[in-house]
Amino acid sequence: MKRQPLVSGAVISLVAAPRLLIYRAALLLACATVAIVRPAVAQSTAARVSGIVYDEQRGVLPGADITLRNVDTGQVRNTVSDQTGGFVLIGLVPDRYELRIELSGFAVLTRPIDLTVGEDVELKPTLAIATLVQSVEVRADASTIEPSQTDLRRTITAKQIDELPVPNRDFTNLALLAPGILTNQVAAGSSTGIATAAQTGRDNNYVVDGLTLNNTNFSSTRGGISLDAIQEFVVLSNNFDAEYGQASGVVLNVVTKSGTNRRAGRVYYYHRDDRWDATSHAARLVGLEKSTFEQKVAGGSLGGPIVRNRAFYFGSFEDTMVDTQAIVTSAVLHDFRPDATAHVPVQNRTAQLLGRSDLTLSPPSVLTVRYRLEQPTMNNFFGAADIGKGAPERGLDVTGRKYDLAVLHNFANGPSSLNEFRFQFARSYFDRVSKVCPGGRPLPPLIGCWDEQRPGITLGKLSNAPSGTTENRWQFADSFTFLPPPAIGQHSLKAGVDISTIGLDSRGVTDGDGTFTFQGKASNLPFDPANPATYPTQYTQTLGNPTSHLDHTLYAAFVQDRWKPRANMTVNVGLRWDYDHAPGVSKETRDIAPRLGIAFDPTGRGTTSIRGGLGRYYDQVPLAVASLAEQAKTSHQILITNPGYPDPSSPNPNGNLPGPPNTTRLVDMRVPYTDQFTIGVQRALTSQLAVTADVVQGRGRYLLVTHDLNYPDLNAPNLPKPRPDLSYQRVTTVESRGNSWYRGLQIGLEKRPSRHYSYSLAYTLSRSERDTEDYTFVPQDQRDFSAERGPAANDARHRLSAALNLDLPGGLRLTAVITAQSALPYTITTGSDDNHDTFNNDRPAGVGRNSARGADFRQMDARMSKSFGEGAKRVEVLAEAFNLTNRANWTAYDGRKISPTFSRPTAALPARQIQVGVRFDF
């Protein structure tokens, strides 16, 4: 059936250049980088201020002295307006500034400017004759839109971070306030909670102070940052510039706080208690009247001057302690574990530390040193696949340590050039230990040292425990910005390089102690030697060296030009080259990514902007793909059809079918990418209210999918099905043959604070389709990959998010975040290997992938607060309610037809939770 577009409009396809032109472009890019770049961020957080100085008759004024002073640190930047009256100041730290413009014969003009991450402020200051007035002070009346902005972004300010209720104090939850950002929190298969444009959580890039916070092994975040250590951050969803790369999804660009000339600090404590909370909805699934949850968060921050106007310090510390429960909702738990409890105690402990020092070496040069540490420990941690259906013994003990040391140097060589240098060493370490068997706790009765996968419950030891990784990253990034003389046009040229060298040590193998797979309705019954239907249908075990080491290097270079052919038009054109040097992708040198963005202000008044763009965005390949193949070189996997139990080599009344081993191979992969096209409009409705509307189309190619290179002949009548290479059964690999399709309408509405209230609204109408979900995804019939095209796991057709900030009488403040999302899909399977390809993922005839839908999502989080005191010293008390209306947001719908919980949810997001807190600012 022909698919109709969800959003009508023009569709622009990116046409790949011939290979010769691509290589010439790469050579040109390299030459330009060598010519322009000196050793310095590939992903800048700096803002800029530009404008044209006029007199009262609208004549331009060259030679005006422009001074921009940082109100908090005293740092000063100077320039002079050129012959066209124009001026530009680049490389500005997001902060509060005062602009001062002086010219002989004219009154001095001053005005405040607040700059956010990557903001581009365009001004048209008018100087009055000095005989009439001596000085003029202008209010901060900047437009509610950026007319020259070509990317799709949302800035989350320090005020919003400080005042809005944020579940789990995770700043990425605030990213969901941006149009186009979808959630993965109710879908399996993603490593983070946000996604965009039919991509998954693995396709994002997290940038902190211009340096990556990514874990290359799993393509996830390397850790978190306390909310009180974040100055602000920008959510880039689509059409971002060439300086941003190695992501086909969201880019989150974070700036940490720094010290100022004023010594300031905060001490805080937040507390949640299950006596105030509603009973978990997951607990109600198994008849529990009460669930436990207690959270204590204590921390503080302090910043100030070491030497006024020259050197500053900032530090923050936060300790989080959570005691809660994992609820086992399996309907057959007590058939296998008669004495087991359905609620398993869970403990999480996380300490976060951040320290930063900034030194002004000379007026235009700033050196920053930053250290970040996160140390989590978890007891009875359950993986995503075990939530709801994992027996109590499946809980793991996890320990980790994640830290990074960063050095940053920004140097402005006069008003027309800026060099930004970034360096970091980062280490991410974790170990997880099973409570069952080697290294674990004593065995409860009837529990063996193996994994049991049943339709209604999972038992025994998790297949990939014990395991762990240590990842070390060295990153060097440098970018150089140059403003040519106005005689050749209003251009802003930028070029940069980014190099990361990564070493990964892995410990543990999947199925190291064996995994039994059970199929059929009788598999939900305890094992009975006299009943053939209760025997397992498959056994796998990996034998060999559990350790491996891999080296990985990421190279990137870019050039881009921000050109203003007219005062009311901005053209951003760029070219980026990424090279992922890792096993399996080391020959992929052709990843050239062109970018184009255009913004046009038809009125010239800065109140309307028509914008659009197109570009290519390359991702990264998770190093875990190569790690599995590396381990296969020194190990092999046993696969037995119809094994005995508990000894797989013992007789099975259904007929043992032992075979040759499985193996994993690494083949040459393409790096996944997406082509995106956007067109939309920004409109300032009033001086405080703005609306945006953008149509986005995305097309992803070369997405990763698991493939059996030794796939059996499914048409053969005998069992097991014959394979081309008789010396192996499965020969699994990961290939670049997946696709994604996205169409969306993204609408945003934002009102700035005035008259005691502010609000924002983001609505996304979209269709996200994929024919794979992750590199571990296996099609039900590998002879027909196209049959897997269907809704993506995060395909929420409608998503609405809103934030409200309201000042009430009596000094009270109410803030709230309201979110609503249509139901996410899940796949219906038979629960058996019907086609006998040894993969247990078959669907009923005529049923497509992700053809069923769960329940929609609704939630309101609210905070009420009141401050006491004045000036720098004040105490704030607050109360927060997460899921205030206590709505049951069901998740983890069971799609296996032979499961006793088929088509029903097996877990739920948190019920209403109350938190109280106190903050003391000084």
CSV table of N, CA and C in Angstrom, one decimal, residues 370-492:
chain,number,residue,atom,x,y,z
A,370,ARG,N,38.8,22.2,34.0
A,370,ARG,CA,37.6,21.6,34.6
A,370,ARG,C,37.7,20.1,34.9
A,371,TYR,N,37.2,19.7,36.0
A,371,TYR,CA,37.3,18.3,36.4
A,371,TYR,C,35.8,17.9,36.8
A,372,ARG,N,35.4,16.7,36.3
A,372,ARG,CA,34.1,16.2,36.6
A,372,ARG,C,34.2,14.7,37.0
A,373,LEU,N,33.5,14.3,38.0
A,373,LEU,CA,33.5,13.0,38.6
A,373,LEU,C,32.1,12.5,38.8
A,374,GLU,N,31.8,11.3,38.5
A,374,GLU,CA,30.5,10.6,38.8
A,374,GLU,C,30.8,9.2,39.3
A,375,GLN,N,30.3,8.8,40.4
A,375,GLN,CA,30.6,7.5,41.0
A,375,GLN,C,29.3,6.8,41.4
A,376,PRO,N,28.7,6.0,40.5
A,376,PRO,CA,27.4,5.3,40.9
A,376,PRO,C,27.7,3.9,41.4
A,377,THR,N,26.8,3.5,42.3
A,377,THR,CA,26.7,2.1,42.7
A,377,THR,C,25.3,1.7,42.8
A,378,MET,N,25.0,0.5,42.3
A,378,MET,CA,23.6,0.0,42.3
A,378,MET,C,23.5,-1.4,42.8
A,379,ASN,N,22.5,-1.7,43.6
A,379,ASN,CA,22.3,-3.0,44.2
A,379,ASN,C,20.9,-3.5,43.7
A,380,ASN,N,20.9,-4.7,43.1
A,380,ASN,CA,19.7,-5.2,42.5
A,380,ASN,C,19.2,-4.4,41.3
A,381,PHE,N,20.1,-4.1,40.4
A,381,PHE,CA,19.8,-3.4,39.2
A,381,PHE,C,19.2,-4.4,38.2
A,382,PHE,N,18.1,-4.0,37.5
A,382,PHE,CA,17.5,-4.9,36.5
A,382,PHE,C,17.6,-4.2,35.2
A,383,GLY,N,18.1,-5.0,34.2
A,383,GLY,CA,18.2,-4.5,32.8
A,383,GLY,C,16.8,-4.3,32.2
A,384,ALA,N,16.8,-3.6,31.1
A,384,ALA,CA,15.5,-3.2,30.4
A,384,ALA,C,14.7,-4.4,30.1
A,385,ALA,N,15.3,-5.5,29.6
A,385,ALA,CA,14.6,-6.7,29.2
A,385,ALA,C,14.0,-7.5,30.4
A,386,ASP,N,14.5,-7.2,31.6
A,386,ASP,CA,14.0,-8.0,32.7
A,386,ASP,C,13.0,-7.2,33.6
A,387,ILE,N,12.7,-5.9,33.2
A,387,ILE,CA,11.8,-5.2,34.0
A,387,ILE,C,10.4,-5.8,33.9
A,388,GLY,N,9.9,-6.1,35.1
A,388,GLY,CA,8.6,-6.7,35.2
A,388,GLY,C,8.6,-8.3,35.1
A,389,LYS,N,9.4,-8.9,34.2
A,389,LYS,CA,9.4,-10.3,34.0
A,389,LYS,C,10.6,-11.0,34.6
A,390,GLY,N,11.6,-10.3,35.2
A,390,GLY,CA,12.8,-11.0,35.7
A,390,GLY,C,12.5,-11.4,37.1
A,391,ALA,N,12.9,-12.7,37.4
A,391,ALA,CA,12.8,-13.2,38.8
A,391,ALA,C,13.8,-12.5,39.7
A,392,PRO,N,13.6,-12.5,41.0
A,392,PRO,CA,14.4,-11.7,41.9
A,392,PRO,C,15.9,-11.9,41.8
A,393,GLU,N,16.3,-13.1,41.4
A,393,GLU,CA,17.7,-13.4,41.4
A,393,GLU,C,18.4,-12.7,40.2
A,394,ARG,N,17.6,-12.1,39.3
A,394,ARG,CA,18.2,-11.5,38.1
A,394,ARG,C,18.9,-10.1,38.4
A,395,GLY,N,18.6,-9.6,39.6
A,395,GLY,CA,19.2,-8.3,40.0
A,395,GLY,C,20.7,-8.4,40.0
A,396,LEU,N,21.4,-7.3,39.5
A,396,LEU,CA,22.8,-7.2,39.5
A,396,LEU,C,23.3,-6.2,40.4
A,397,ASP,N,24.6,-6.3,40.9
A,397,ASP,CA,25.3,-5.3,41.6
A,397,ASP,C,26.2,-4.6,40.6
A,398,VAL,N,26.1,-3.3,40.5
A,398,VAL,CA,26.9,-2.5,39.5
A,398,VAL,C,27.7,-1.4,40.2
A,399,THR,N,28.9,-1.3,39.9
A,399,THR,CA,29.8,-0.3,40.4
A,399,THR,C,30.4,0.4,39.2
A,400,GLY,N,30.6,1.7,39.3
A,400,GLY,CA,31.2,2.5,38.2
A,400,GLY,C,32.0,3.7,38.7
A,401,ARG,N,32.8,4.2,37.8
A,401,ARG,CA,33.5,5.5,38.1
A,401,ARG,C,33.7,6.2,36.7
A,402,LYS,N,33.3,7.4,36.6
A,402,LYS,CA,33.4,8.1,35.4
A,402,LYS,C,33.9,9.5,35.7
A,403,TYR,N,35.0,9.9,35.0
A,403,TYR,CA,35.6,11.2,35.3
A,403,TYR,C,36.3,11.7,34.0
A,404,ASP,N,36.4,13.0,34.0
A,404,ASP,CA,37.1,13.7,32.9
A,404,ASP,C,37.8,14.9,33.3
A,405,LEU,N,39.0,15.2,32.8
A,405,LEU,CA,39.8,16.4,33.0
A,405,LEU,C,39.9,17.2,31.7
A,406,ALA,N,39.4,18.4,31.7
A,406,ALA,CA,39.4,19.2,30.5
A,406,ALA,C,40.2,20.5,30.6
A,407,VAL,N,40.8,20.9,29.5
A,407,VAL,CA,41.5,22.2,29.5
A,407,VAL,C,41.0,22.9,28.2
A,408,LEU,N,40.6,24.2,28.4
A,408,LEU,CA,40.1,25.0,27.3
A,408,LEU,C,40.8,26.3,27.3
A,409,HIS,N,41.1,26.7,26.1
A,409,HIS,CA,41.7,28.0,25.9
A,409,HIS,C,41.1,28.8,24.7
A,410,ASN,N,40.6,30.0,25.0
A,410,ASN,CA,40.0,30.8,24.0
A,410,ASN,C,40.9,32.1,23.8
A,411,PHE,N,41.2,32.3,22.6
A,411,PHE,CA,42.1,33.5,22.4
A,411,PHE,C,41.6,34.3,21.2
A,412,ALA,N,41.2,35.5,21.5
A,412,ALA,CA,40.8,36.5,20.5
A,412,ALA,C,41.9,37.3,20.0
A,413,ASN,N,42.4,37.2,18.8
A,413,ASN,CA,43.5,38.0,18.3
A,413,ASN,C,42.9,39.2,17.6
A,414,GLY,N,42.6,40.2,18.4
A,414,GLY,CA,41.9,41.4,17.8
A,414,GLY,C,40.4,41.1,17.6
A,415,PRO,N,39.7,42.0,17.0
A,415,PRO,CA,38.2,41.8,16.8
A,415,PRO,C,37.8,40.9,15.7
A,416,SER,N,38.8,40.5,14.9
A,416,SER,CA,38.4,39.8,13.7
A,416,SER,C,38.8,38.3,13.7
A,417,SER,N,39.4,37.8,14.7
A,417,SER,CA,39.8,36.3,14.7
A,417,SER,C,39.7,35.8,16.1
A,418,LEU,N,39.3,34.5,16.2
A,418,LEU,CA,39.2,33.8,17.5
A,418,LEU,C,39.6,32.4,17.3
A,419,ASN,N,40.5,31.9,18.3
A,419,ASN,CA,40.9,30.5,18.3
A,419,ASN,C,40.4,29.9,19.6
A,420,GLU,N,39.8,28.7,19.4
A,420,GLU,CA,39.2,27.9,20.5
A,420,GLU,C,39.8,26.6,20.6
A,421,PHE,N,40.5,26.3,21.6
A,421,PHE,CA,41.2,25.0,21.8
A,421,PHE,C,40.6,24.2,23.0
A,422,ARG,N,40.4,22.9,22.7
A,422,ARG,CA,39.8,22.0,23.8
A,422,ARG,C,40.6,20.8,23.9
A,423,PHE,N,40.8,20.3,25.1
A,423,PHE,CA,41.4,19.0,25.3
A,423,PHE,C,40.7,18.4,26.5
A,424,GLN,N,40.6,17.0,26.5
A,424,GLN,CA,40.1,16.3,27.6
A,424,GLN,C,40.7,14.9,27.7
A,425,PHE,N,40.9,14.4,28.9
A,425,PHE,CA,41.1,13.0,29.1
A,425,PHE,C,39.9,12.5,29.9
A,426,ALA,N,39.3,11.4,29.4
A,426,ALA,CA,38.1,10.9,30.1
A,426,ALA,C,38.2,9.4,30.3
A,427,ARG,N,37.7,9.0,31.4
A,427,ARG,CA,37.6,7.5,31.7
A,427,ARG,C,36.2,7.1,32.2
A,428,SER,N,35.7,6.0,31.6
A,428,SER,CA,34.4,5.5,32.0
A,428,SER,C,34.6,4.0,32.4
A,429,TYR,N,34.3,3.7,33.6
A,429,TYR,CA,34.6,2.3,34.1
A,429,TYR,C,33.3,1.8,34.8
A,430,PHE,N,32.9,0.5,34.5
A,430,PHE,CA,31.8,-0.1,35.2
A,430,PHE,C,32.0,-1.6,35.3
A,431,ASP,N,31.5,-2.2,36.3
A,431,ASP,CA,31.5,-3.7,36.5
A,431,ASP,C,30.1,-4.1,37.0
A,432,ARG,N,29.6,-5.2,36.5
A,432,ARG,CA,28.3,-5.7,37.0
A,432,ARG,C,28.5,-7.1,37.3
A,433,VAL,N,28.0,-7.5,38.5
A,433,VAL,CA,28.2,-8.9,39.0
A,433,VAL,C,26.9,-9.5,39.3
A,434,SER,N,26.7,-10.7,38.9
A,434,SER,CA,25.4,-11.4,39.1
A,434,SER,C,25.4,-11.9,40.6
A,435,LYS,N,24.2,-12.0,41.1
A,435,LYS,CA,24.1,-12.6,42.5
A,435,LYS,C,24.1,-14.1,42.4
A,436,VAL,N,24.1,-14.6,41.2
A,436,VAL,CA,24.0,-16.1,41.0
A,436,VAL,C,25.3,-16.6,40.4
A,437,CYS,N,25.9,-17.6,41.1
A,437,CYS,CA,27.1,-18.3,40.6
A,437,CYS,C,28.3,-17.5,40.6
A,438,PRO,N,29.3,-17.7,39.7
A,438,PRO,CA,30.7,-17.3,40.0
A,438,PRO,C,30.8,-15.8,40.5
A,439,GLY,N,31.4,-15.7,41.6
A,439,GLY,CA,31.5,-14.3,42.2
A,439,GLY,C,30.3,-13.8,42.9
A,440,GLY,N,29.2,-14.5,42.8
A,440,GLY,CA,27.9,-14.0,43.4
A,440,GLY,C,27.7,-14.5,44.7
A,441,ARG,N,26.4,-14.4,45.2
A,441,ARG,CA,26.0,-14.8,46.5
A,441,ARG,C,25.6,-16.3,46.5
A,442,PRO,N,25.4,-16.9,47.6
A,442,PRO,CA,25.0,-18.3,47.7
A,442,PRO,C,23.7,-18.5,46.9
A,443,LEU,N,23.6,-19.6,46.2
A,443,LEU,CA,22.4,-19.9,45.4
A,443,LEU,C,21.2,-20.3,46.2
A,444,PRO,N,20.1,-19.6,45.9
A,444,PRO,CA,18.8,-20.1,46.4
A,444,PRO,C,18.5,-21.5,45.8
A,445,PRO,N,17.6,-22.2,46.5
A,445,PRO,CA,17.2,-23.5,45.9
A,445,PRO,C,16.7,-23.4,44.5
A,446,LEU,N,17.0,-24.4,43.7
A,446,LEU,CA,16.4,-24.6,42.3
A,446,LEU,C,17.0,-23.6,41.3
A,447,ILE,N,18.0,-22.7,41.7
A,447,ILE,CA,18.5,-21.7,40.8
A,447,ILE,C,19.9,-22.2,40.3
A,448,GLY,N,20.0,-22.3,39.0
A,448,GLY,CA,21.3,-22.8,38.4
A,448,GLY,C,22.1,-21.6,37.9
A,449,CYS,N,23.4,-22.0,37.5
A,449,CYS,CA,24.3,-20.9,37.0
A,449,CYS,C,24.0,-20.6,35.5
A,450,TRP,N,22.8,-20.5,35.1
A,450,TRP,CA,22.5,-20.3,33.7
A,450,TRP,C,21.3,-19.3,33.6
A,451,ASP,N,21.1,-18.9,32.4
A,451,ASP,CA,20.0,-18.0,32.1
A,451,ASP,C,18.9,-18.8,31.5
A,452,GLU,N,17.7,-18.6,31.9
A,452,GLU,CA,16.5,-19.3,31.4
A,452,GLU,C,15.5,-18.2,30.8
A,453,GLN,N,15.3,-18.3,29.5
A,453,GLN,CA,14.4,-17.3,28.8
A,453,GLN,C,13.1,-18.1,28.5
A,454,ARG,N,12.1,-17.7,29.2
A,454,ARG,CA,10.8,-18.2,29.1
A,454,ARG,C,9.8,-17.1,28.6
A,455,PRO,N,8.7,-17.5,28.0
A,455,PRO,CA,7.7,-16.4,27.5
A,455,PRO,C,7.2,-15.6,28.7
A,456,GLY,N,7.0,-16.2,29.8
A,456,GLY,CA,6.3,-15.5,30.9
A,456,GLY,C,7.3,-15.0,32.0
A,457,ILE,N,8.5,-15.4,32.0
A,457,ILE,CA,9.4,-15.0,33.0
A,457,ILE,C,10.9,-15.4,32.6
A,458,THR,N,11.8,-14.6,33.1
A,458,THR,CA,13.2,-15.0,32.9
A,458,THR,C,13.8,-15.3,34.3
A,459,LEU,N,14.6,-16.4,34.3
A,459,LEU,CA,15.1,-17.0,35.6
A,459,LEU,C,16.6,-17.1,35.5
A,460,GLY,N,17.2,-17.3,36.7
A,460,GLY,CA,18.6,-17.7,36.8
A,460,GLY,C,19.5,-16.4,36.6
A,461,LYS,N,20.7,-16.7,36.0
A,461,LYS,CA,21.7,-15.6,35.9
A,461,LYS,C,21.6,-14.9,34.6
A,462,LEU,N,21.6,-13.6,34.6
A,462,LEU,CA,21.6,-12.8,33.4
A,462,LEU,C,22.8,-13.3,32.5
A,463,SER,N,22.5,-13.4,31.2
A,463,SER,CA,23.5,-14.0,30.3
A,463,SER,C,24.7,-13.2,30.1
A,464,ASN,N,24.7,-11.9,30.3
A,464,ASN,CA,25.9,-11.1,30.0
A,464,ASN,C,26.5,-10.6,31.4
A,465,ALA,N,26.4,-11.4,32.4
A,465,ALA,CA,27.0,-11.0,33.7
A,465,ALA,C,27.8,-12.3,34.2
A,466,PRO,N,28.9,-12.1,34.8
A,466,PRO,CA,29.6,-10.8,35.1
A,466,PRO,C,30.2,-10.2,33.8
A,467,SER,N,30.3,-8.8,33.8
A,467,SER,CA,30.9,-8.1,32.7
A,467,SER,C,31.2,-6.7,33.1
A,468,GLY,N,32.0,-6.1,32.3
A,468,GLY,CA,32.4,-4.7,32.5
A,468,GLY,C,33.3,-4.2,31.4
A,469,THR,N,33.4,-2.9,31.4
A,469,THR,CA,34.3,-2.2,30.4
A,469,THR,C,35.0,-1.1,31.1
A,470,THR,N,36.2,-0.8,30.5
A,470,THR,CA,36.9,0.5,30.8
A,470,THR,C,37.2,1.2,29.5
A,471,GLU,N,36.8,2.4,29.4
A,471,GLU,CA,37.0,3.2,28.2
A,471,GLU,C,37.8,4.4,28.5
A,472,ASN,N,38.9,4.6,27.8
A,472,ASN,CA,39.7,5.8,28.0
A,472,ASN,C,39.6,6.6,26.7
A,473,ARG,N,39.4,7.9,26.8
A,473,ARG,CA,39.4,8.8,25.6
A,473,ARG,C,40.3,10.0,25.8
A,474,TRP,N,41.1,10.3,24.8
A,474,TRP,CA,41.9,11.5,24.7
A,474,TRP,C,41.3,12.3,23.5
A,475,GLN,N,40.8,13.5,23.8
A,475,GLN,CA,40.2,14.3,22.7
A,475,GLN,C,40.9,15.7,22.6
A,476,PHE,N,41.2,16.0,21.3
A,476,PHE,CA,41.8,17.3,21.0
A,476,PHE,C,41.0,18.0,19.9
A,477,ALA,N,40.5,19.2,20.2
A,477,ALA,CA,39.7,19.9,19.2
A,477,ALA,C,40.1,21.3,19.1
A,478,ASP,N,40.1,21.9,17.9
A,478,ASP,CA,40.5,23.2,17.7
A,478,ASP,C,39.7,23.8,16.6
A,479,SER,N,39.3,25.1,16.8
A,479,SER,CA,38.6,25.8,15.7
A,479,SER,C,39.0,27.2,15.6
A,480,PHE,N,39.0,27.8,14.4
A,480,PHE,CA,39.5,29.1,14.2
A,480,PHE,C,38.4,29.9,13.4
A,481,THR,N,38.0,31.0,13.9
A,481,THR,CA,37.0,31.9,13.3
A,481,THR,C,37.7,33.2,12.8
A,482,PHE,N,37.4,33.5,11.5
A,482,PHE,CA,38.0,34.7,10.9
A,482,PHE,C,37.0,35.6,10.3
A,483,LEU,N,37.0,36.9,10.5
A,483,LEU,CA,36.1,37.8,9.9
A,483,LEU,C,36.9,38.6,8.8
A,484,PRO,N,36.6,38.3,7.5
A,484,PRO,CA,37.3,39.0,6.5
A,484,PRO,C,37.0,40.5,6.5
A,485,PRO,N,37.8,41.3,5.8
A,485,PRO,CA,37.4,42.7,5.7
A,485,PRO,C,36.1,42.9,5.0
A,486,PRO,N,35.3,43.9,5.3
A,486,PRO,CA,34.0,44.1,4.7
A,486,PRO,C,34.1,44.3,3.2
A,487,ALA,N,35.2,44.6,2.7
A,487,ALA,CA,35.3,44.8,1.2
A,487,ALA,C,35.0,43.6,0.4
A,488,ILE,N,35.1,42.4,1.0
A,488,ILE,CA,34.8,41.2,0.3
A,488,ILE,C,33.5,40.6,0.7
A,489,GLY,N,32.7,41.4,1.5
A,489,GLY,CA,31.4,40.9,1.9
A,489,GLY,C,31.3,40.6,3.3
A,490,GLN,N,30.1,40.5,3.9
A,490,GLN,CA,30.0,40.1,5.3
A,490,GLN,C,30.0,38.6,5.5
A,491,HIS,N,31.2,38.1,5.7
A,491,HIS,CA,31.4,36.7,5.9
A,491,HIS,C,32.0,36.4,7.3
A,492,SER,N,31.7,35.3,7.8
A,492,SER,CA,32.3,34.8,9.0
A,492,SER,C,32.7,33.4,8.7
